Every structure is written in structure tokens, then in C-alpha cells.
Short mmCIF file of C-alpha atoms in Angstrom, two decimals:
data_model
loop_
_atom_site.label_atom_id
_atom_site.label_comp_id
_atom_site.label_asym_id
_atom_site.label_seq_id
_atom_site.Cartn_x
_atom_site.Cartn_y
_atom_site.Cartn_z
CA MET K 1 -75.10 -96.65 -56.91
CA THR K 2 -76.15 -96.99 -53.30
CA ASP K 3 -79.41 -98.90 -52.68
CA ARG K 4 -81.71 -96.81 -50.59
CA SER K 5 -81.90 -99.61 -47.95
CA GLU K 6 -78.20 -99.13 -47.30
CA ILE K 7 -78.63 -95.32 -46.46
CA GLU K 8 -77.94 -94.71 -42.71
CA CYS K 9 -77.77 -90.86 -42.73
CA TRP K 10 -79.93 -88.21 -44.46
CA LEU K 11 -79.45 -84.72 -45.56
CA THR K 12 -82.53 -82.91 -46.91
CA ASP K 13 -83.28 -79.49 -48.31
CA MET K 14 -86.02 -77.46 -46.57
CA ASP K 15 -87.91 -75.23 -49.01
CA GLY K 16 -89.80 -77.30 -51.66
CA VAL K 17 -88.95 -80.62 -49.95
CA LEU K 18 -90.28 -80.40 -46.36
CA VAL K 19 -92.25 -77.15 -46.52
CA HIS K 20 -93.79 -75.25 -49.36
CA GLU K 21 -94.90 -71.62 -48.82
CA ASN K 22 -94.87 -72.00 -45.03
CA HIS K 23 -97.05 -75.28 -45.19
CA PRO K 24 -95.64 -78.73 -44.53
CA VAL K 25 -95.45 -80.99 -47.51
CA PRO K 26 -97.64 -84.00 -46.93
CA GLY K 27 -95.54 -86.84 -45.39
CA ALA K 28 -92.64 -84.55 -44.29
CA SER K 29 -93.65 -84.76 -40.44
CA ASP K 30 -93.99 -88.59 -40.78
CA LEU K 31 -90.63 -88.91 -42.43
CA LEU K 32 -88.89 -86.88 -39.76
CA LYS K 33 -90.62 -89.02 -37.07
CA GLN K 34 -89.47 -92.16 -39.05
CA TRP K 35 -85.89 -91.06 -39.02
CA ARG K 36 -86.00 -90.23 -35.25
CA ASP K 37 -87.81 -93.59 -34.43
CA GLN K 38 -84.98 -95.42 -36.38
CA GLY K 39 -82.25 -93.43 -34.80
CA LYS K 40 -81.00 -92.21 -38.21
CA PRO K 41 -78.83 -89.11 -38.14
CA TYR K 42 -80.13 -86.31 -40.44
CA LEU K 43 -79.81 -82.65 -41.10
CA VAL K 44 -82.06 -80.10 -42.81
CA LEU K 45 -80.23 -77.93 -45.08
CA THR K 46 -80.89 -74.45 -46.41
CA ASN K 47 -78.89 -71.84 -48.27
CA ASN K 48 -80.84 -69.12 -46.32
CA SER K 49 -78.18 -67.34 -44.22
CA ILE K 50 -80.58 -64.77 -42.62
CA PHE K 51 -81.79 -66.89 -39.69
CA THR K 52 -80.13 -68.86 -36.93
CA PRO K 53 -81.03 -72.51 -36.47
CA ARG K 54 -83.11 -71.50 -33.45
CA ASP K 55 -85.12 -69.04 -35.69
CA LEU K 56 -85.59 -71.68 -38.33
CA SER K 57 -86.72 -74.39 -35.82
CA ALA K 58 -89.35 -72.12 -34.52
CA ARG K 59 -90.53 -71.25 -38.00
CA LEU K 60 -90.70 -74.96 -38.91
CA LYS K 61 -92.53 -75.62 -35.72
CA ALA K 62 -95.15 -73.00 -36.56
CA SER K 63 -95.54 -74.76 -39.94
CA GLY K 64 -96.26 -78.11 -38.06
CA LEU K 65 -92.73 -79.64 -38.35
CA ASP K 66 -90.67 -80.57 -35.34
CA VAL K 67 -87.01 -80.08 -36.28
CA PRO K 68 -84.66 -79.33 -33.33
CA GLU K 69 -82.20 -76.53 -33.92
CA ASP K 70 -79.24 -78.94 -33.77
CA ARG K 71 -80.74 -80.77 -36.81
CA ILE K 72 -80.48 -77.68 -39.04
CA TRP K 73 -77.46 -76.77 -41.12
CA THR K 74 -77.43 -73.33 -42.89
CA SER K 75 -75.13 -71.81 -45.48
CA ALA K 76 -74.22 -69.42 -42.65
CA LEU K 77 -73.04 -72.30 -40.28
CA ALA K 78 -71.18 -73.85 -43.25
CA THR K 79 -69.49 -70.54 -43.97
CA ALA K 80 -68.37 -70.10 -40.26
CA ASP K 81 -67.24 -73.68 -40.17
CA PHE K 82 -65.09 -73.17 -43.25
CA LEU K 83 -63.65 -69.88 -42.18
CA ALA K 84 -62.72 -71.22 -38.68
CA SER K 85 -60.88 -74.10 -40.34
CA GLN K 86 -58.97 -71.60 -42.66
CA ALA K 87 -58.14 -68.87 -40.18
CA PRO K 88 -58.95 -69.70 -36.54
CA GLY K 89 -59.76 -66.60 -34.51
CA GLY K 90 -59.81 -64.48 -37.67
CA SER K 91 -61.78 -61.32 -38.41
CA ALA K 92 -64.42 -60.41 -40.79
CA PHE K 93 -66.49 -57.50 -42.07
CA VAL K 94 -69.98 -58.92 -42.63
CA ILE K 95 -73.01 -57.82 -44.59
CA GLY K 96 -75.86 -59.97 -43.37
CA GLU K 97 -78.35 -60.78 -40.50
CA ALA K 98 -78.16 -62.69 -37.35
CA GLY K 99 -77.76 -66.06 -39.03
CA ILE K 100 -74.19 -65.33 -40.30
CA THR K 101 -73.08 -62.85 -37.61
CA THR K 102 -74.05 -65.30 -34.78
CA ALA K 103 -72.44 -68.27 -36.68
CA LEU K 104 -69.19 -66.27 -36.98
CA HIS K 105 -69.17 -65.14 -33.39
CA GLU K 106 -69.67 -68.69 -32.12
CA ALA K 107 -66.87 -69.82 -34.33
CA GLY K 108 -64.60 -67.32 -32.63
CA PHE K 109 -64.40 -64.59 -35.31
CA ILE K 110 -64.15 -60.89 -34.57
CA MET K 111 -66.28 -58.50 -36.49
CA THR K 112 -64.31 -55.48 -37.66
CA GLU K 113 -64.23 -52.79 -40.34
CA THR K 114 -60.40 -52.39 -40.08
CA ALA K 115 -58.35 -54.69 -42.37
CA PRO K 116 -60.44 -57.83 -41.81
CA ASP K 117 -59.27 -61.21 -43.04
CA TYR K 118 -62.40 -61.71 -44.81
CA VAL K 119 -65.42 -59.71 -46.31
CA VAL K 120 -68.44 -62.00 -45.90
CA ILE K 121 -71.64 -61.23 -47.89
CA GLY K 122 -74.72 -63.02 -46.54
CA GLU K 123 -78.45 -62.63 -47.16
CA THR K 124 -80.12 -59.52 -45.85
CA ARG K 125 -83.28 -57.58 -46.42
CA ASN K 126 -81.38 -54.37 -46.09
CA TYR K 127 -78.46 -54.11 -48.37
CA SER K 128 -76.92 -50.56 -47.86
CA PHE K 129 -74.94 -48.69 -50.42
CA GLU K 130 -72.62 -47.59 -47.67
CA ALA K 131 -71.94 -51.19 -46.56
CA ILE K 132 -71.45 -52.40 -50.23
CA THR K 133 -68.96 -49.50 -50.83
CA LYS K 134 -67.08 -50.54 -47.54
CA ALA K 135 -66.96 -54.13 -48.75
CA ILE K 136 -65.60 -53.02 -52.15
CA ARG K 137 -62.82 -50.91 -50.63
CA LEU K 138 -61.79 -53.63 -48.18
CA ILE K 139 -61.67 -56.35 -50.85
CA VAL K 140 -59.54 -53.95 -53.11
CA ALA K 141 -57.29 -53.42 -50.04
CA GLY K 142 -56.68 -57.10 -49.65
CA SER K 143 -59.54 -58.76 -47.67
CA ARG K 144 -60.63 -62.15 -49.05
CA PHE K 145 -64.06 -62.35 -50.44
CA ILE K 146 -66.49 -64.87 -49.20
CA VAL K 147 -70.21 -65.40 -50.11
CA THR K 148 -72.67 -67.63 -48.09
CA ASN K 149 -74.76 -68.71 -51.09
CA PRO K 150 -74.96 -67.98 -54.78
CA ASP K 151 -78.79 -67.36 -55.04
CA ALA K 152 -79.36 -64.30 -57.19
CA THR K 153 -82.97 -63.77 -56.10
CA GLY K 154 -85.14 -64.59 -53.20
CA PRO K 155 -89.06 -64.87 -53.04
CA SER K 156 -91.36 -62.32 -51.58
CA ALA K 157 -95.08 -61.78 -51.67
CA ASP K 158 -94.46 -59.00 -54.15
CA GLY K 159 -92.08 -60.92 -56.42
CA PRO K 160 -88.47 -61.63 -56.59
CA LEU K 161 -85.86 -59.76 -54.42
CA PRO K 162 -82.27 -59.33 -55.17
CA ALA K 163 -80.25 -61.79 -53.02
CA THR K 164 -76.61 -62.62 -52.05
CA GLY K 165 -75.62 -63.61 -55.56
CA ALA K 166 -76.81 -60.43 -57.10
CA VAL K 167 -74.94 -58.23 -54.64
CA ALA K 168 -71.95 -60.46 -54.96
CA ALA K 169 -71.92 -59.93 -58.65
CA LEU K 170 -72.02 -56.18 -58.16
CA ILE K 171 -69.05 -56.36 -55.85
CA THR K 172 -67.17 -58.55 -58.36
CA LYS K 173 -67.75 -56.14 -61.10
CA ALA K 174 -66.41 -53.26 -58.90
CA THR K 175 -63.38 -55.23 -57.71
CA GLY K 176 -62.50 -57.64 -60.36
CA ARG K 177 -62.51 -60.38 -57.61
CA GLU K 178 -64.55 -63.50 -57.71
CA PRO K 179 -65.73 -64.68 -54.34
CA TYR K 180 -65.51 -68.08 -52.78
CA VAL K 181 -69.16 -69.36 -52.52
CA VAL K 182 -69.64 -71.83 -49.59
CA GLY K 183 -73.33 -72.74 -49.99
CA LYS K 184 -75.09 -75.12 -52.52
CA PRO K 185 -74.12 -76.04 -55.13
CA ASN K 186 -70.59 -76.09 -53.52
CA PRO K 187 -70.38 -79.80 -52.23
CA MET K 188 -68.42 -78.21 -49.35
CA MET K 189 -71.72 -77.50 -47.56
CA PHE K 190 -72.71 -81.17 -47.67
CA ARG K 191 -69.31 -82.34 -46.60
CA SER K 192 -69.43 -80.00 -43.58
CA ALA K 193 -72.89 -81.21 -42.73
CA MET K 194 -71.81 -84.83 -42.95
CA ASN K 195 -68.95 -83.96 -40.54
CA LYS K 196 -71.37 -82.60 -38.09
CA ILE K 197 -73.46 -85.86 -37.89
CA GLY K 198 -70.54 -88.16 -38.46
CA ALA K 199 -71.85 -89.36 -41.78
CA HIS K 200 -70.02 -90.92 -44.79
CA SER K 201 -70.86 -90.30 -48.39
CA GLU K 202 -71.17 -93.99 -49.13
CA ASN K 203 -74.24 -94.38 -46.88
CA THR K 204 -75.74 -90.97 -46.95
CA GLY K 205 -78.82 -89.77 -48.94
CA MET K 206 -79.60 -86.22 -50.13
CA ILE K 207 -83.13 -85.13 -50.87
CA GLY K 208 -83.63 -81.96 -52.83
CA ASP K 209 -86.00 -80.23 -55.25
CA ARG K 210 -83.47 -78.36 -57.52
CA MET K 211 -81.24 -80.05 -60.13
CA ASP K 212 -78.93 -77.02 -60.24
CA THR K 213 -78.05 -76.91 -56.47
CA ASP K 214 -79.19 -80.02 -54.47
CA ILE K 215 -78.69 -82.69 -57.05
CA ILE K 216 -75.39 -81.53 -58.66
CA ALA K 217 -73.92 -80.83 -55.27
CA GLY K 218 -75.05 -84.23 -53.95
CA ILE K 219 -73.62 -86.10 -57.04
CA GLU K 220 -70.23 -84.19 -56.58
CA ALA K 221 -70.18 -85.05 -52.91
CA GLY K 222 -70.81 -88.75 -53.77
CA LEU K 223 -74.27 -89.10 -52.17
CA HIS K 224 -77.36 -91.00 -53.17
CA THR K 225 -79.44 -88.31 -54.63
CA ILE K 226 -83.23 -88.05 -54.67
CA LEU K 227 -85.18 -85.41 -56.44
CA VAL K 228 -88.72 -84.55 -55.28
CA LEU K 229 -91.25 -82.87 -57.48
CA THR K 230 -92.89 -80.82 -54.78
CA GLY K 231 -90.60 -77.81 -55.41
CA ILE K 232 -89.55 -76.16 -58.79
CA SER K 233 -88.47 -79.21 -60.80
CA ASN K 234 -90.60 -81.15 -63.41
CA GLN K 235 -89.69 -83.47 -66.13
CA ALA K 236 -88.94 -80.65 -68.54
CA GLU K 237 -86.57 -79.01 -65.99
CA ILE K 238 -84.78 -82.35 -65.28
CA ASP K 239 -84.36 -82.89 -69.05
CA LYS K 240 -82.27 -79.63 -69.43
CA TYR K 241 -79.39 -81.22 -67.41
CA PRO K 242 -76.66 -83.69 -68.57
CA PHE K 243 -76.81 -85.51 -65.08
CA ARG K 244 -79.47 -87.42 -63.26
CA PRO K 245 -80.40 -88.09 -59.74
CA ASP K 246 -80.54 -91.67 -58.52
CA GLU K 247 -84.21 -91.42 -57.88
CA ILE K 248 -87.03 -89.11 -58.76
CA LEU K 249 -90.00 -89.31 -56.42
CA ASN K 250 -93.25 -87.28 -56.25
CA SER K 251 -92.67 -86.24 -52.63
CA VAL K 252 -90.95 -87.20 -49.50
CA ALA K 253 -94.18 -89.24 -48.68
CA ASP K 254 -92.70 -91.83 -51.13
CA LEU K 255 -89.81 -92.43 -48.62
CA LEU K 256 -92.26 -93.55 -45.89
CA GLU K 257 -91.92 -97.27 -45.01
CA GLN K 258 -94.99 -99.19 -44.63
CA GLU K 259 -95.81 -100.65 -41.31
CA PRO K 260 -96.05 -104.44 -41.50
CA ILE K 261 -99.63 -105.65 -41.45
CA GLU K 262 -100.30 -107.82 -38.44
CA SER K 263 -102.16 -111.02 -39.14
CA ASP K 264 -105.02 -112.21 -36.90
CA GLU K 265 -104.12 -115.82 -37.60
CA ILE K 266 -102.66 -117.92 -34.74
#
């Protein structure tokens, strides 16, 4: 097990770790500043594929957190990175928002409805029956099936919304094809994030609030895992799983290093 003092690079989840319902978690801003001051490479990760890093940076800034867009790694960016490595200059039919379409464009992909290499399902607030039908027909015809993240529902003010995983399950039922899912808990997302900042598993820490995504993926990627209790996990939730994080902390404030106290003595 890596000692926390040996960690040189950090990956952290966003919702439930740095922000909670659009409010910064106490200590989050100070921790980001600590990493910047110490020159430690870090990335903020999210399975949300709706928004571009620029959008998310602006949203975090409005919440009181300063996270530059090049410090944000989304499931959309991880998906585009993976597909570009698999089929450089390939083509895709995409159901999703700007986060995934922008990432694929920037990775050199062409968007098409005619025999695409891939059908990519991402998060959107407007799943259309017509688009889902088109996706099903293209997959049956031979396009490979990719999903940005497995989350079955997403939060809203009125209650849960069906999300990527739920729509992917519908398409799987109709086609008999299982998708390749890039986002957490696939450790692929962490490995692509580490590649972006030149990190290595033996000296990288992962902070998350979910045992079933952040912690299991961190363990499988060989990272030092830290579960914080500011999201959805509590001791009862932790006890459900056969694996354990390296550390369990109340919040990211517990990662702040104390300034040395200066003595007045001469």
C-alpha cells in the first residue's frame, strides 16, 4: 500500500467530493490551492458527458472553485481518447450533447448516420425515440456499440432521470449487443487520465465518494484509494462491499497539510 506522503499526482471525483449540490465542500478550494502551490499534477474526473471541460470549469467557478479546463477529465474525453486509439480518423453516430460531440470532433472523428464505425451513447436531456431507433438499426447492421458511462439514472430537482446506462440497456435489449463502457468503474478512464498528466499508478491517489465506481476502479487501476463521506457513502454502504479503500476520510479537508507553526523564540 502506498503511503499518502509518497503520492505525487492526484485524481479526484467532482460531485460529492469537491462539490455537493453546486456548493463547494469545505476544504475543497484549499486542497486545490495546496496542489497548485506544491506543483502536484491533478485531474478532476466526472462520468458526466453532457458538458465540455470549459463548461464544467465555468460551473465550478460559479460554485467558488478554481479548476482550469485542462484539469478536468470527463467520460466524454476518455471515450474520444479511446476511440481515437482504436480507429484514428473514424466515424460515429452519436446520441449526446456538446461534451461528447466536441470531444469526438477534436479527436478527429466524423459524425455520420451512414455506416459509422461506432454508435456512441452519451448523456443527454433529450433522448429521442427516432435517434434510439437509428442507433439500434446501425448496431444491428454492424456498427460497434460504445457507451460513455454506465450510470442508469441522474439527479434532478424533481427526482431521478433516466441516464446513459438506462438507454444503453434498452438498446442492448433490442439488439442483443452489450456495449463497451468507457467511464467509471472501468479503470480505462483512470489510465487515460494518468496518461494525460504523465502519472504512474504507484504514486497516484484517487479520491472518490462511491465504492461501486471510484474506489473499485481505483483499486483495479492500482491507485492509492481514498473514500470521503461527503457524498453518498456511509459505513453501512462501505460494509456491503468485499473490498476496502486504503483510507476513509470525513472530507477532503482531512487532506490539508497543516502549516508549520513559527516560533517567536530566537
